[in-house]
Amino acid sequence: MDRRSWLWRRKSSEKSPGETESSAGSMSSHSERFSDDQLYSNQSFQSPEVTSKAELQPEELEGSVKTLSQKLSEALLNISLKEDLVKQHSKVAEEAVEGWEKAESEVLALKQQVEVLTLRNSTLEDRVSHLDGALKECLRQLRQTREESDEKVDEILEKKTSEWQMTKAELEKQLADLRSQLQSAKKTEPSSTSNEMAEKQISALKLELASMAEELELRYIERELSNQAAEQASKLHLESAKKANKFEAECRRLNAALRKALAINGQKSSTDSQSTVESDDLKDANEFESNRPTPAKGINLMHDFLEMERLVALPKSDPSDSLQNRLSEIEEVLKRVEMEKQNVEIALSERENELKTSRNELKVAKSKLVKLEALLINANDARETTEKELKSVNGIVNLLQERYPKPAIRNPELTIKQYKKTIASLNRQLKTLATLEDFLIDTNEFSRHYRPSTGKMM
């Protein structure tokens, strides 16, 4: 009996570290329990022999039964604890498996997102490469067009400069020939005729300058008048806009009064509304009288307002008849106001048309003034050049008169005609030169404006 209790204690002591180690793994706890059950079964097979020998000791049997029952209860407790641990481990394993499955699903979703993003990146890269190619092509075309335009402008400038130089050389030759002819003619004719011709030309130029100055003064006066007309038209436009706004406010107020009159059912409420409407009408009438455009229209509107006040202030004998009468009269007043509003709008449109015409006239006058200023500058330049040429011709004539004696004039009329022809040809040549210079200036300005714009585009 002592030996069996010792064996059982040793088994229980061997079981206790097994129980502590059962937290490390459920499979080891199951194996230990299986081995303990086998040992216990062997002992149970051996116990009948011992009990058969000790049948004469009932106290010892009772003690052994108690110890065995205690050990059995302890074993059952250990088994229940181990089963709980096994359940916990199984739950942990299931949770781990679920977490692993979730992680795998998340990994798959992330892989799909990565694939979608890679596809988007590839499409974006393709689009960017396509756009880069298109941009390079556009830049190339822009450079090509700029180079072509620069080449064309340079070619045109070279052609025009060469033509201008050729014409200038020809005109210089003609001027030299004419000067030589003048010198040869002035040797034969007296200096008084040349001086008289020069004085006549100078006087004619002075008269032209005076007429041009008068025309410029007239243009300045026209410009000032057009500016004043434009200012007056703008003022009238603002006044008409204000009038239209006031008419709209009056129409709204009349509609509100009409609604109030329709909404009134009792005499007390009608008297209250009459007092409020009368006060509003008096205020609006005073404001309208202070800003009325013409006396006739102001009087008509005042009559309309007085009629509205009278209609609102009438006592109610029959509600249906009085309402119908008031509605008809209010509608007539509204029609009058709408007609006046239409008239004001028509006047406003007419004023706007007049303003547009005055602006157009102002633009035309400005353009004419610019042209006249350019003509005046050209006339001044031509006068200066003619004066210089006359001075040089007079100096040459004086030198020739000092050096050579005066010969007899055979045909003075022929010489005068030749001089007139030469002067007319010189004037024509000067006009052609002026037109050529204007064309060259325009081409230079065009090239200056065009080149910076192309540089900005690049």
Tab-separated table of C-alpha atoms in Angstrom, residues 12-457:
chain	number	residue	atom	x	y	z
A	12	SER	CA	1.629	12.863	-9.925
A	13	SER	CA	5.003	14.603	-9.510
A	14	GLU	CA	5.870	13.508	-13.035
A	15	LYS	CA	2.506	14.804	-14.231
A	16	SER	CA	2.887	18.253	-12.627
A	17	PRO	CA	5.876	19.296	-14.779
A	18	GLY	CA	3.962	17.810	-17.727
A	19	GLU	CA	1.101	20.131	-16.903
A	20	THR	CA	3.423	23.123	-16.806
A	21	GLU	CA	4.931	22.026	-20.095
A	22	SER	CA	1.464	21.532	-21.663
A	23	SER	CA	1.284	25.276	-22.377
A	24	ALA	CA	4.130	24.805	-24.883
A	25	GLY	CA	2.176	22.289	-26.998
A	26	SER	CA	-1.155	20.443	-27.021
A	27	MET	CA	0.250	17.292	-28.618
A	28	SER	CA	2.752	16.648	-25.755
A	29	SER	CA	-0.075	16.961	-23.148
A	30	HIS	CA	-2.152	14.384	-25.043
A	31	SER	CA	0.767	11.934	-25.154
A	32	GLU	CA	1.478	12.325	-21.416
A	33	ARG	CA	-2.165	11.773	-20.580
A	34	PHE	CA	-2.217	8.626	-22.691
A	35	SER	CA	0.879	7.264	-20.897
A	36	ASP	CA	-0.599	8.086	-17.455
A	37	ASP	CA	-3.783	6.249	-18.358
A	38	GLN	CA	-1.789	3.169	-19.408
A	39	LEU	CA	0.169	3.165	-16.132
A	40	TYR	CA	-2.997	3.626	-14.161
A	41	SER	CA	-4.624	0.714	-15.989
A	42	ASN	CA	-1.620	-1.509	-15.241
A	43	GLN	CA	-1.797	-0.602	-11.607
A	44	SER	CA	-5.518	-1.271	-11.632
A	45	PHE	CA	-4.802	-4.715	-13.069
A	46	GLN	CA	-2.293	-5.367	-10.298
A	47	SER	CA	-4.486	-3.927	-7.521
A	48	PRO	CA	-6.880	-6.958	-7.194
A	49	GLU	CA	-4.039	-9.165	-6.095
A	50	VAL	CA	-2.984	-6.694	-3.440
A	51	THR	CA	-6.556	-6.120	-2.298
A	52	SER	CA	-7.109	-9.844	-2.152
A	53	LYS	CA	-4.159	-10.120	0.189
A	54	ALA	CA	-5.309	-7.245	2.362
A	55	GLU	CA	-8.962	-8.020	2.745
A	56	LEU	CA	-8.519	-8.292	6.444
A	57	GLN	CA	-7.642	-4.542	6.816
A	58	PRO	CA	-10.776	-2.442	6.063
A	59	GLU	CA	-9.349	0.791	7.425
A	60	GLU	CA	-6.457	0.640	5.035
A	61	LEU	CA	-8.838	-0.127	2.196
A	62	GLU	CA	-10.964	2.896	3.015
A	63	GLY	CA	-7.884	5.122	3.170
A	64	SER	CA	-6.640	3.803	-0.150
A	65	VAL	CA	-10.087	4.365	-1.686
A	66	LYS	CA	-10.102	7.912	-0.419
A	67	THR	CA	-6.625	8.560	-1.749
A	68	LEU	CA	-7.557	6.974	-5.061
A	69	SER	CA	-10.724	9.076	-5.284
A	70	GLN	CA	-8.715	12.208	-4.510
A	71	LYS	CA	-6.133	11.303	-7.101
A	72	LEU	CA	-8.872	10.540	-9.593
A	73	SER	CA	-10.496	13.935	-8.956
A	74	GLU	CA	-7.112	15.598	-9.335
A	75	ALA	CA	-6.552	13.692	-12.575
A	76	LEU	CA	-9.976	14.757	-13.855
A	77	LEU	CA	-9.183	18.364	-12.967
A	78	ASN	CA	-5.872	18.111	-14.780
A	79	ILE	CA	-7.619	16.579	-17.784
A	80	SER	CA	-10.242	19.389	-17.850
A	81	LEU	CA	-7.487	21.997	-17.568
A	82	LYS	CA	-5.542	20.381	-20.382
A	83	GLU	CA	-8.681	20.208	-22.515
A	84	ASP	CA	-9.241	23.931	-21.896
A	85	LEU	CA	-5.645	24.580	-22.915
A	86	VAL	CA	-6.156	22.464	-26.030
A	87	LYS	CA	-9.281	24.482	-26.889
A	88	GLN	CA	-7.404	27.730	-26.346
A	89	HIS	CA	-4.554	26.503	-28.540
A	90	SER	CA	-7.025	25.443	-31.221
A	91	LYS	CA	-8.693	28.869	-31.077
A	92	VAL	CA	-5.299	30.559	-31.334
A	93	ALA	CA	-4.432	28.328	-34.278
A	94	GLU	CA	-7.760	29.127	-35.978
A	95	GLU	CA	-7.230	32.839	-35.392
A	96	ALA	CA	-3.716	32.527	-36.778
A	97	VAL	CA	-5.070	30.722	-39.843
A	98	GLU	CA	-7.764	33.379	-40.312
A	99	GLY	CA	-5.165	36.154	-39.942
A	100	TRP	CA	-2.936	34.386	-42.435
A	101	GLU	CA	-5.853	34.083	-44.886
A	102	LYS	CA	-6.696	37.761	-44.397
A	103	ALA	CA	-3.057	38.669	-44.937
A	104	GLU	CA	-3.022	36.581	-48.112
A	105	SER	CA	-6.213	38.302	-49.359
A	106	GLU	CA	-4.732	41.718	-48.546
A	107	VAL	CA	-1.526	40.756	-50.320
A	108	LEU	CA	-3.546	39.701	-53.374
A	109	ALA	CA	-5.504	42.974	-53.303
A	110	LEU	CA	-2.275	44.938	-52.990
A	111	LYS	CA	-0.794	42.968	-55.879
A	112	GLN	CA	-3.834	43.810	-57.995
A	113	GLN	CA	-3.537	47.477	-57.049
A	114	VAL	CA	0.155	47.396	-57.910
A	115	GLU	CA	-0.663	45.864	-61.290
A	116	VAL	CA	-3.330	48.520	-61.946
A	117	LEU	CA	-0.921	51.273	-60.928
A	118	THR	CA	1.811	49.842	-63.133
A	119	LEU	CA	-0.637	49.784	-66.051
A	120	ARG	CA	-1.624	53.380	-65.350
A	121	ASN	CA	2.011	54.408	-65.084
A	122	SER	CA	2.791	52.683	-68.365
A	123	THR	CA	-0.154	54.408	-70.089
A	124	LEU	CA	0.859	57.751	-68.593
A	125	GLU	CA	4.442	57.232	-69.688
A	126	ASP	CA	3.237	56.407	-73.204
A	127	ARG	CA	1.069	59.511	-73.223
A	128	VAL	CA	3.920	61.652	-71.892
A	129	SER	CA	6.261	60.305	-74.551
A	130	HIS	CA	3.609	60.993	-77.219
A	131	LEU	CA	3.099	64.530	-75.909
A	132	ASP	CA	6.853	65.097	-75.790
A	133	GLY	CA	7.086	64.035	-79.403
A	134	ALA	CA	4.216	66.320	-80.388
A	135	LEU	CA	5.767	69.218	-78.473
A	136	LYS	CA	9.117	68.671	-80.165
A	137	GLU	CA	7.383	68.559	-83.536
A	138	CYS	CA	5.552	71.811	-82.757
A	139	LEU	CA	8.778	73.476	-81.668
A	140	ARG	CA	10.475	72.288	-84.823
A	141	GLN	CA	7.670	73.639	-86.968
A	142	LEU	CA	7.757	76.939	-85.088
A	143	ARG	CA	11.498	77.256	-85.606
A	144	GLN	CA	11.130	76.352	-89.255
A	145	THR	CA	8.358	78.909	-89.802
A	146	ARG	CA	10.324	81.563	-87.930
A	147	GLU	CA	13.425	80.890	-90.002
A	148	GLU	CA	11.392	80.946	-93.216
A	149	SER	CA	9.676	84.194	-92.234
A	150	ASP	CA	13.026	85.757	-91.262
A	151	GLU	CA	14.508	84.680	-94.571
A	152	LYS	CA	11.531	86.090	-96.484
A	153	VAL	CA	11.713	89.385	-94.605
A	154	ASP	CA	15.461	89.619	-95.198
A	155	GLU	CA	14.997	88.875	-98.886
A	156	ILE	CA	12.259	91.501	-99.199
A	157	LEU	CA	14.385	94.037	-97.341
A	158	GLU	CA	17.392	93.306	-99.523
A	159	LYS	CA	15.309	93.629	-102.679
A	160	LYS	CA	13.691	96.851	-101.557
A	161	THR	CA	16.991	98.338	-100.383
A	162	SER	CA	18.648	97.436	-103.679
A	163	GLU	CA	15.734	98.930	-105.618
A	164	TRP	CA	15.791	102.024	-103.436
A	165	GLN	CA	19.526	102.412	-103.900
A	166	MET	CA	19.132	102.031	-107.660
A	167	THR	CA	16.358	104.599	-107.805
A	168	LYS	CA	18.320	106.867	-105.499
A	169	ALA	CA	21.371	106.634	-107.762
A	170	GLU	CA	19.252	107.337	-110.826
A	171	LEU	CA	17.603	110.294	-109.136
A	172	GLU	CA	20.974	111.618	-108.010
A	173	LYS	CA	22.171	111.372	-111.593
A	174	GLN	CA	19.069	113.175	-112.799
A	175	LEU	CA	19.543	115.847	-110.148
A	176	ALA	CA	23.155	116.269	-111.180
A	177	ASP	CA	22.099	116.593	-114.813
A	178	LEU	CA	19.398	119.071	-113.908
A	179	ARG	CA	21.796	121.104	-111.813
A	180	SER	CA	24.234	121.169	-114.687
A	181	GLN	CA	21.415	122.222	-117.011
A	182	LEU	CA	20.357	124.883	-114.531
A	183	GLN	CA	23.876	126.166	-114.296
A	184	SER	CA	24.177	126.254	-118.068
A	185	ALA	CA	20.775	127.939	-118.387
A	186	LYS	CA	21.512	130.459	-115.657
A	187	LYS	CA	24.635	131.459	-117.521
A	188	THR	CA	22.418	132.648	-120.344
A	189	GLU	CA	19.470	134.087	-118.367
A	190	PRO	CA	19.497	136.746	-115.640
A	191	SER	CA	19.372	135.885	-111.953
A	192	SER	CA	16.240	137.954	-111.385
A	193	THR	CA	14.011	135.367	-113.073
A	194	SER	CA	15.348	132.547	-110.907
A	195	ASN	CA	14.893	134.625	-107.762
A	196	GLU	CA	11.340	135.485	-108.758
A	197	MET	CA	10.542	131.822	-109.403
A	198	ALA	CA	12.000	130.832	-106.045
A	199	GLU	CA	10.051	133.560	-104.273
A	200	LYS	CA	6.861	132.440	-106.006
A	201	GLN	CA	7.455	128.860	-104.930
A	202	ILE	CA	8.191	129.959	-101.362
A	203	SER	CA	5.022	132.083	-101.259
A	204	ALA	CA	2.959	129.200	-102.654
A	205	LEU	CA	4.399	126.880	-100.020
A	206	LYS	CA	3.648	129.434	-97.307
A	207	LEU	CA	0.054	129.684	-98.509
A	208	GLU	CA	-0.245	125.901	-98.456
A	209	LEU	CA	1.163	125.820	-94.924
A	210	ALA	CA	-1.301	128.487	-93.792
A	211	SER	CA	-4.207	126.558	-95.292
A	212	MET	CA	-2.973	123.365	-93.642
A	213	ALA	CA	-2.721	125.162	-90.287
A	214	GLU	CA	-6.289	126.442	-90.669
A	215	GLU	CA	-7.502	122.949	-91.512
A	216	LEU	CA	-5.700	121.593	-88.453
A	217	GLU	CA	-7.338	124.202	-86.241
A	218	LEU	CA	-10.715	123.269	-87.691
A	219	ARG	CA	-9.994	119.601	-87.030
A	220	TYR	CA	-9.021	120.364	-83.439
A	221	ILE	CA	-12.269	122.295	-82.985
A	222	GLU	CA	-14.246	119.397	-84.497
A	223	ARG	CA	-12.451	117.007	-82.185
A	224	GLU	CA	-13.337	119.076	-79.118
A	225	LEU	CA	-16.948	119.318	-80.263
A	226	SER	CA	-17.119	115.567	-80.822
A	227	ASN	CA	-15.668	114.981	-77.338
A	228	GLN	CA	-18.287	117.289	-75.837
A	229	ALA	CA	-21.033	115.509	-77.781
A	230	ALA	CA	-19.757	112.151	-76.547
A	231	GLU	CA	-19.755	113.399	-72.942
A	232	GLN	CA	-23.301	114.721	-73.308
A	233	ALA	CA	-24.425	111.442	-74.867
A	234	SER	CA	-22.881	109.480	-71.999
A	235	LYS	CA	-24.612	111.738	-69.473
A	236	LEU	CA	-27.937	111.276	-71.248
A	237	HIS	CA	-27.351	107.526	-71.296
A	238	LEU	CA	-26.773	107.497	-67.540
A	239	GLU	CA	-29.850	109.641	-66.929
A	240	SER	CA	-32.007	107.388	-69.095
A	241	ALA	CA	-30.692	104.308	-67.255
A	242	LYS	CA	-31.567	105.936	-63.934
A	243	LYS	CA	-35.041	106.761	-65.229
A	244	ALA	CA	-35.578	103.198	-66.396
A	245	ASN	CA	-34.548	101.864	-62.973
A	246	LYS	CA	-36.932	104.291	-61.295
A	247	PHE	CA	-39.789	103.234	-63.577
A	248	GLU	CA	-39.115	99.582	-62.753
A	249	ALA	CA	-39.160	100.399	-59.030
A	250	GLU	CA	-42.463	102.237	-59.460
A	251	CYS	CA	-43.980	99.291	-61.323
A	252	ARG	CA	-42.890	96.924	-58.583
A	253	ARG	CA	-44.330	99.239	-55.955
A	254	LEU	CA	-47.636	99.458	-57.824
A	255	ASN	CA	-47.807	95.668	-58.105
A	256	ALA	CA	-47.170	95.397	-54.366
A	257	ALA	CA	-49.922	97.934	-53.668
A	258	LEU	CA	-52.292	96.000	-55.914
A	259	ARG	CA	-51.572	92.781	-54.055
A	260	LYS	CA	-52.110	94.512	-50.742
A	261	ALA	CA	-55.443	95.914	-51.958
A	262	LEU	CA	-56.565	92.458	-53.070
A	263	ALA	CA	-55.471	90.881	-49.784
A	264	ILE	CA	-57.433	93.359	-47.646
A	265	ASN	CA	-60.875	92.100	-46.506
A	266	GLY	CA	-61.785	94.225	-43.488
A	267	GLN	CA	-62.263	97.959	-43.193
A	268	LYS	CA	-59.825	98.287	-40.298
A	269	SER	CA	-57.084	96.474	-42.108
A	270	SER	CA	-57.923	98.523	-45.231
A	271	THR	CA	-57.457	101.784	-43.318
A	272	ASP	CA	-54.108	100.596	-41.926
A	273	SER	CA	-52.914	99.541	-45.354
A	274	GLN	CA	-54.151	102.854	-46.796
A	275	SER	CA	-52.038	104.795	-44.325
A	276	THR	CA	-48.915	102.701	-45.059
A	277	VAL	CA	-49.441	102.839	-48.830
A	278	GLU	CA	-50.087	106.590	-48.691
A	279	SER	CA	-46.865	107.167	-46.743
A	280	ASP	CA	-44.891	104.996	-49.190
A	281	ASP	CA	-46.555	106.680	-52.174
A	282	LEU	CA	-45.789	110.132	-50.818
A	283	LYS	CA	-42.136	109.223	-50.251
A	284	ASP	CA	-41.770	107.706	-53.712
A	285	ALA	CA	-43.628	110.616	-55.293
A	286	ASN	CA	-41.301	113.118	-53.602
A	287	GLU	CA	-38.236	111.174	-54.756
A	288	PHE	CA	-39.621	110.900	-58.272
A	289	GLU	CA	-40.411	114.642	-58.373
A	290	SER	CA	-36.840	115.470	-57.294
A	291	ASN	CA	-35.389	113.334	-60.159
A	292	ARG	CA	-37.987	113.781	-62.906
A	293	PRO	CA	-36.551	114.265	-66.424
A	294	THR	CA	-39.200	116.496	-68.043
A	295	PRO	CA	-42.183	118.373	-66.551
A	296	ALA	CA	-44.786	116.687	-68.753
A	297	LYS	CA	-43.745	113.135	-67.810
A	298	GLY	CA	-43.420	114.102	-64.136
A	299	ILE	CA	-46.951	115.557	-64.120
A	300	ASN	CA	-48.358	112.405	-65.748
A	301	LEU	CA	-46.674	110.172	-63.194
A	302	MET	CA	-47.893	112.377	-60.334
A	303	HIS	CA	-51.440	112.094	-61.671
A	304	ASP	CA	-51.049	108.321	-61.800
A	305	PHE	CA	-49.787	108.204	-58.218
A	306	LEU	CA	-52.596	110.458	-57.007
A	307	GLU	CA	-55.113	108.207	-58.741
A	308	MET	CA	-53.551	105.179	-57.046
A	309	GLU	CA	-53.760	106.897	-53.644
A	310	ARG	CA	-57.364	107.876	-54.308
A	311	LEU	CA	-58.230	104.322	-55.302
A	312	VAL	CA	-56.605	102.870	-52.215
A	313	ALA	CA	-58.202	105.478	-49.914
A	314	LEU	CA	-61.771	104.899	-51.188
A	315	PRO	CA	-64.119	103.352	-48.560
A	316	LYS	CA	-65.634	99.965	-49.217
A	317	SER	CA	-69.369	99.875	-49.875
A	318	ASP	CA	-69.495	96.712	-51.974
A	319	PRO	CA	-66.287	94.693	-51.758
A	320	SER	CA	-66.658	92.957	-55.133
A	321	ASP	CA	-67.563	96.121	-57.143
A	322	SER	CA	-64.958	98.279	-55.433
A	323	LEU	CA	-62.254	95.660	-55.973
A	324	GLN	CA	-63.142	95.307	-59.656
A	325	ASN	CA	-63.167	99.081	-60.156
A	326	ARG	CA	-59.863	99.476	-58.358
A	327	LEU	CA	-58.322	96.615	-60.303
A	328	SER	CA	-59.410	98.110	-63.629
A	329	GLU	CA	-58.110	101.555	-62.698
A	330	ILE	CA	-54.831	100.128	-61.380
A	331	GLU	CA	-54.407	98.154	-64.604
A	332	GLU	CA	-54.918	101.351	-66.620
A	333	VAL	CA	-52.288	103.117	-64.515
A	334	LEU	CA	-49.882	100.213	-64.990
A	335	LYS	CA	-50.459	100.312	-68.745
A	336	ARG	CA	-49.647	104.019	-68.760
A	337	VAL	CA	-46.477	103.414	-66.770
A	338	GLU	CA	-45.449	100.614	-69.141
A	339	MET	CA	-46.051	102.866	-72.156
A	340	GLU	CA	-43.906	105.583	-70.594
A	341	LYS	CA	-41.242	102.995	-69.801
A	342	GLN	CA	-41.251	101.872	-73.444
A	343	ASN	CA	-40.906	105.483	-74.567
A	344	VAL	CA	-37.969	105.958	-72.231
A	345	GLU	CA	-36.339	102.777	-73.553
A	346	ILE	CA	-36.802	103.996	-77.136
A	347	ALA	CA	-35.232	107.344	-76.224
A	348	LEU	CA	-32.383	105.486	-74.514
A	349	SER	CA	-31.735	103.374	-77.625
A	350	GLU	CA	-31.757	106.520	-79.765
A	351	ARG	CA	-29.254	108.164	-77.430
A	352	GLU	CA	-27.053	105.065	-77.613
A	353	ASN	CA	-27.157	105.159	-81.410
A	354	GLU	CA	-26.247	108.847	-81.363
A	355	LEU	CA	-23.392	108.069	-78.992
A	356	LYS	CA	-22.130	105.346	-81.323
A	357	THR	CA	-22.288	107.653	-84.334
A	358	SER	CA	-20.469	110.395	-82.434
A	359	ARG	CA	-17.780	107.908	-81.413
A	360	ASN	CA	-17.368	106.785	-85.010
A	361	GLU	CA	-17.117	110.398	-86.138
A	362	LEU	CA	-14.529	110.994	-83.436
A	363	LYS	CA	-12.478	108.041	-84.679
A	364	VAL	CA	-12.681	109.319	-88.265
A	365	ALA	CA	-11.659	112.805	-87.132
A	366	LYS	CA	-8.706	111.358	-85.213
A	367	SER	CA	-7.554	109.387	-88.241
A	368	LYS	CA	-7.888	112.488	-90.448
A	369	LEU	CA	-5.955	114.516	-87.901
A	370	VAL	CA	-3.147	111.956	-87.882
A	371	LYS	CA	-3.026	112.023	-91.676
A	372	LEU	CA	-2.965	115.816	-91.712
A	373	GLU	CA	-0.167	115.864	-89.156
A	374	ALA	CA	1.822	113.489	-91.336
A	375	LEU	CA	1.141	115.671	-94.391
A	376	LEU	CA	2.226	118.758	-92.468
A	377	ILE	CA	5.468	117.064	-91.439
A	378	ASN	CA	6.103	116.009	-95.029
A	379	ALA	CA	5.322	119.525	-96.260
A	380	ASN	CA	7.733	121.024	-93.740
A	381	ASP	CA	10.436	118.598	-94.818
A	382	ALA	CA	9.802	119.365	-98.478
A	383	ARG	CA	9.888	123.102	-97.764
A	384	GLU	CA	13.182	122.779	-95.932
A	385	THR	CA	14.699	120.733	-98.749
A	386	THR	CA	13.466	123.183	-101.406
A	387	GLU	CA	14.825	126.128	-99.424
A	388	LYS	CA	18.191	124.406	-99.134
A	389	GLU	CA	18.220	123.643	-102.858
A	390	LEU	CA	17.231	127.221	-103.684
A	391	LYS	CA	19.997	128.558	-101.475
A	392	SER	CA	22.514	126.282	-103.142
A	393	VAL	CA	21.224	127.244	-106.606
A	394	ASN	CA	21.381	130.942	-105.724
A	395	GLY	CA	24.928	130.531	-104.486
A	396	ILE	CA	25.923	128.743	-107.680
A	397	VAL	CA	24.214	131.440	-109.774
A	398	ASN	CA	26.005	134.196	-107.908
A	399	LEU	CA	29.344	132.483	-108.405
A	400	LEU	CA	28.657	132.019	-112.105
A	401	GLN	CA	27.603	135.642	-112.458
A	402	GLU	CA	30.772	136.795	-110.781
A	403	ARG	CA	32.987	134.609	-112.951
A	404	TYR	CA	31.267	134.946	-116.331
A	405	PRO	CA	29.558	137.897	-118.024
A	406	LYS	CA	25.852	137.875	-118.810
A	407	PRO	CA	25.076	136.731	-122.400
A	408	ALA	CA	22.046	137.833	-124.339
A	409	ILE	CA	18.890	135.788	-123.877
A	410	ARG	CA	17.565	134.408	-127.116
A	411	ASN	CA	14.405	132.558	-126.033
A	412	PRO	CA	13.374	133.332	-122.409
A	413	GLU	CA	10.001	131.576	-122.779
A	414	LEU	CA	11.700	128.302	-123.721
A	415	THR	CA	14.018	128.500	-120.716
A	416	ILE	CA	11.066	129.174	-118.357
A	417	LYS	CA	9.188	126.167	-119.779
A	418	GLN	CA	12.258	123.991	-119.315
A	419	TYR	CA	12.583	125.183	-115.726
A	420	LYS	CA	8.917	124.356	-115.051
A	421	LYS	CA	9.318	120.894	-116.557
A	422	THR	CA	12.418	120.214	-114.489
A	423	ILE	CA	10.674	121.421	-111.302
A	424	ALA	CA	7.649	119.177	-112.009
A	425	SER	CA	9.909	116.181	-112.637
A	426	LEU	CA	11.805	116.937	-109.424
A	427	ASN	CA	8.528	117.069	-107.472
A	428	ARG	CA	7.456	113.713	-108.923
A	429	GLN	CA	10.797	112.160	-108.045
A	430	LEU	CA	10.586	113.562	-104.511
A	431	LYS	CA	7.100	112.028	-104.114
A	432	THR	CA	8.349	108.635	-105.292
A	433	LEU	CA	11.273	108.859	-102.874
A	434	ALA	CA	8.893	109.717	-100.014
A	435	THR	CA	6.674	106.727	-100.820
A	436	LEU	CA	9.714	104.432	-100.981
A	437	GLU	CA	10.997	105.730	-97.640
A	438	ASP	CA	7.558	105.189	-96.057
A	439	PHE	CA	7.489	101.643	-97.389
A	440	LEU	CA	10.969	100.927	-95.994
A	441	ILE	CA	9.989	102.376	-92.605
A	442	ASP	CA	6.863	100.182	-92.535
A	443	THR	CA	8.889	97.082	-93.433
A	444	ASN	CA	11.460	97.847	-90.708
A	445	GLU	CA	8.725	98.329	-88.101
A	446	PHE	CA	7.070	95.092	-89.215
A	447	SER	CA	10.347	93.188	-88.889
A	448	ARG	CA	10.975	94.696	-85.428
A	449	HIS	CA	7.496	93.757	-84.197
A	450	TYR	CA	7.633	90.315	-85.759
A	451	ARG	CA	11.013	89.222	-84.448
A	452	PRO	CA	10.355	89.848	-80.734
A	453	SER	CA	6.977	88.145	-81.027
A	454	THR	CA	8.619	85.046	-82.544
A	455	GLY	CA	11.248	85.103	-79.809
A	456	LYS	CA	8.539	85.138	-77.170
A	457	MET	CA	6.814	82.251	-78.847
